C-alpha cells in the first residue's frame, strides 16, 4: 500500500518536536516561548508540506457555487417571460381572457373582485379596445419608438383601471368591466420556485382563506382550506407546458379581503392559477385528491 506523505511528514516531525520541547523546558520562560514558537512554526510548515503533497495525489473536487448557499431554492424555478408588445390582430382573437397593457407590462384578466373598497389609485383609462384600433395605428399611438414601453394604457376592453389595496401594482390591477371589477395579473420577469412565491408572498394568502368553492356554482367544498393552501405553498413550480393536456376542474380560493383566485386542477396533482398560465404547481396526491374528487368533471 502506498505510504501517505502527510502521515510520514507528521511521524518524522514528532521525535524532533519532543526533544525540542524537553530542551526548552530547562531554560527560562523567555527562551521557552521563542523555541516553542520556532517548533510550532516548523510543525506547521511540515503539515503544510505534507498537505501539499497529499493534494498533488488527490485533487480537490470543486464545489458548485449554487450548492454553497443554504437559501438557494432547489430546482431552477419557472420564470415568466417579458411581454412581446402590443399584439397583432390574430393574437387579439386568440386571447383566452381580457388583456391590459400598462407601463410596459402585460396583465391578463382573472376573477372578479367582490369588494370595491380595495380599489386604491386610479392609474389610467383604456378609451378604446385594441380590437377597434387598426394594427398600424396601434403601434404608432400606443408604443414608443423602440416598441418596448407603452406610452398610453391599452386593453382588449375599455374602462378605468386601479391599483389594489395591499397588492403590488406590478403584479395585480383591477379594471371596471361592464359594471364589474375584474382583477388583472402580471407575472412578467418573476421566477417561481414553489407555490409560496405566488400564494404566500404575492397574495399573502396564509391565514386569510375564507373558503374553497366550486368554480361553476360557488358551492363550498368540505375540508380545511388552510390545509390545502399550506400544501399548495410547499408544492414545486413546473412549466405549464409539462402538464398533460386535459380539461381541468375548476375551483375558487376566496380570500377574506374579497379577492378570489380561480384555480385549474389537473389530474396527478397539478394546480394552475387562471390568468397565470405559464406556470403550475404539483401538489402531493394525498393533499390534492380529497379536493379534486369533490369537483365534478367538466362536461
Short mmCIF file of C-alpha atoms in Angstrom, two decimals, residues 119-235:
data_model
loop_
_atom_site.label_atom_id
_atom_site.label_comp_id
_atom_site.label_asym_id
_atom_site.label_seq_id
_atom_site.Cartn_x
_atom_site.Cartn_y
_atom_site.Cartn_z
CA UNK A 119 -59.72 49.97 -5.09
CA UNK A 120 -56.79 52.28 -4.46
CA UNK A 121 -55.35 54.74 -7.01
CA UNK A 122 -56.84 55.19 -10.47
CA UNK A 123 -53.88 54.61 -12.76
CA UNK A 124 -55.49 55.29 -16.12
CA UNK A 125 -58.27 54.61 -18.60
CA UNK A 126 -58.47 52.46 -21.70
CA UNK A 127 -60.52 54.63 -24.04
CA UNK A 128 -60.87 52.27 -27.00
CA UNK A 129 -60.46 48.48 -27.03
CA UNK A 130 -57.48 47.31 -29.08
CA UNK A 131 -59.73 45.30 -31.37
CA UNK A 132 -61.31 48.55 -32.58
CA UNK A 133 -57.97 50.17 -33.46
CA UNK A 134 -56.18 49.31 -36.70
CA UNK A 135 -52.93 47.48 -36.08
CA UNK A 136 -50.71 50.17 -37.65
CA UNK A 137 -52.28 52.90 -35.55
CA UNK A 138 -52.00 50.63 -32.53
CA UNK A 139 -48.22 50.56 -32.77
CA UNK A 140 -47.71 54.25 -33.55
CA UNK A 141 -50.13 55.55 -30.90
CA UNK A 142 -49.54 53.14 -28.05
CA UNK A 143 -45.85 52.26 -28.24
CA UNK A 144 -42.58 54.12 -28.02
CA UNK A 145 -40.16 54.15 -31.00
CA UNK A 146 -38.26 51.16 -29.60
CA UNK A 147 -41.58 49.28 -29.24
CA UNK A 148 -40.84 48.28 -25.67
CA UNK A 149 -42.65 50.81 -23.46
CA UNK A 150 -46.33 51.70 -23.75
CA UNK A 151 -46.95 55.44 -23.56
CA UNK A 152 -50.68 55.01 -23.08
CA UNK A 153 -52.66 52.20 -21.47
CA UNK A 154 -54.26 49.74 -23.84
CA UNK A 155 -56.51 46.75 -23.47
CA UNK A 156 -58.95 44.40 -25.11
CA UNK A 157 -61.74 46.11 -23.14
CA UNK A 158 -62.31 49.76 -22.28
CA UNK A 159 -62.60 51.24 -18.79
CA UNK A 160 -60.78 52.73 -15.81
CA UNK A 161 -58.20 50.62 -14.00
CA UNK A 162 -56.82 50.89 -10.47
CA UNK A 163 -54.16 49.59 -8.14
CA UNK A 164 -55.47 47.19 -5.49
CA UNK A 165 -55.02 48.00 -1.82
CA UNK A 166 -52.41 45.74 -0.24
CA UNK A 167 -51.01 44.34 -3.50
CA UNK A 168 -48.04 45.19 -5.73
CA UNK A 169 -49.37 47.09 -8.79
CA UNK A 170 -46.72 45.44 -10.95
CA UNK A 171 -48.45 42.16 -10.14
CA UNK A 172 -52.16 42.94 -9.65
CA UNK A 173 -54.50 45.60 -11.03
CA UNK A 174 -58.27 45.96 -11.15
CA UNK A 175 -60.37 47.26 -14.04
CA UNK A 176 -64.01 48.21 -14.37
CA UNK A 177 -65.67 45.97 -16.92
CA UNK A 178 -69.40 46.07 -17.69
CA UNK A 179 -70.22 47.26 -14.19
CA UNK A 180 -67.97 44.69 -12.52
CA UNK A 181 -64.43 44.83 -11.16
CA UNK A 182 -62.07 42.36 -12.81
CA UNK A 183 -58.62 41.56 -11.47
CA UNK A 184 -55.65 41.52 -13.86
CA UNK A 185 -52.42 39.60 -13.18
CA UNK A 186 -48.90 40.08 -14.50
CA UNK A 187 -46.11 37.64 -13.67
CA UNK A 188 -43.62 39.10 -16.16
CA UNK A 189 -40.00 38.67 -15.14
CA UNK A 190 -40.84 36.81 -11.93
CA UNK A 191 -39.40 33.42 -11.04
CA UNK A 192 -41.48 30.93 -9.08
CA UNK A 193 -39.83 28.07 -7.21
CA UNK A 194 -42.79 26.91 -5.14
CA UNK A 195 -46.38 27.93 -4.55
CA UNK A 196 -45.11 30.04 -1.65
CA UNK A 197 -43.69 32.56 -4.14
CA UNK A 198 -47.15 33.14 -5.61
CA UNK A 199 -49.79 32.43 -2.98
CA UNK A 200 -47.72 33.06 0.14
CA UNK A 201 -45.77 36.16 -0.93
CA UNK A 202 -47.64 37.95 -3.73
CA UNK A 203 -51.14 37.24 -2.41
CA UNK A 204 -50.23 36.93 1.31
CA UNK A 205 -52.98 34.32 1.43
CA UNK A 206 -51.88 32.40 4.53
CA UNK A 207 -54.33 32.87 7.37
CA UNK A 208 -56.72 34.77 5.07
CA UNK A 209 -58.56 31.97 3.27
CA UNK A 210 -62.32 32.38 3.58
CA UNK A 211 -63.30 29.18 1.77
CA UNK A 212 -62.74 26.90 -1.23
CA UNK A 213 -65.64 26.63 -3.65
CA UNK A 214 -66.62 25.07 -6.95
CA UNK A 215 -65.75 27.29 -9.87
CA UNK A 216 -69.08 26.60 -11.56
CA UNK A 217 -71.77 27.29 -8.93
CA UNK A 218 -69.76 28.63 -5.93
CA UNK A 219 -70.77 25.68 -3.75
CA UNK A 220 -68.39 25.40 -0.79
CA UNK A 221 -66.12 22.35 -0.65
CA UNK A 222 -65.70 20.34 2.54
CA UNK A 223 -62.32 20.33 4.25
CA UNK A 224 -59.91 22.77 5.87
CA UNK A 225 -58.99 25.48 3.29
CA UNK A 226 -55.81 26.49 5.12
CA UNK A 227 -54.51 22.91 4.91
CA UNK A 228 -54.96 22.99 1.15
CA UNK A 229 -53.19 26.34 0.90
CA UNK A 230 -50.30 25.16 3.08
CA UNK A 231 -49.77 22.12 0.86
CA UNK A 232 -50.04 24.27 -2.27
CA UNK A 233 -47.41 26.70 -0.97
CA UNK A 234 -44.98 23.80 -0.46
CA UNK A 235 -45.53 22.44 -3.98
#
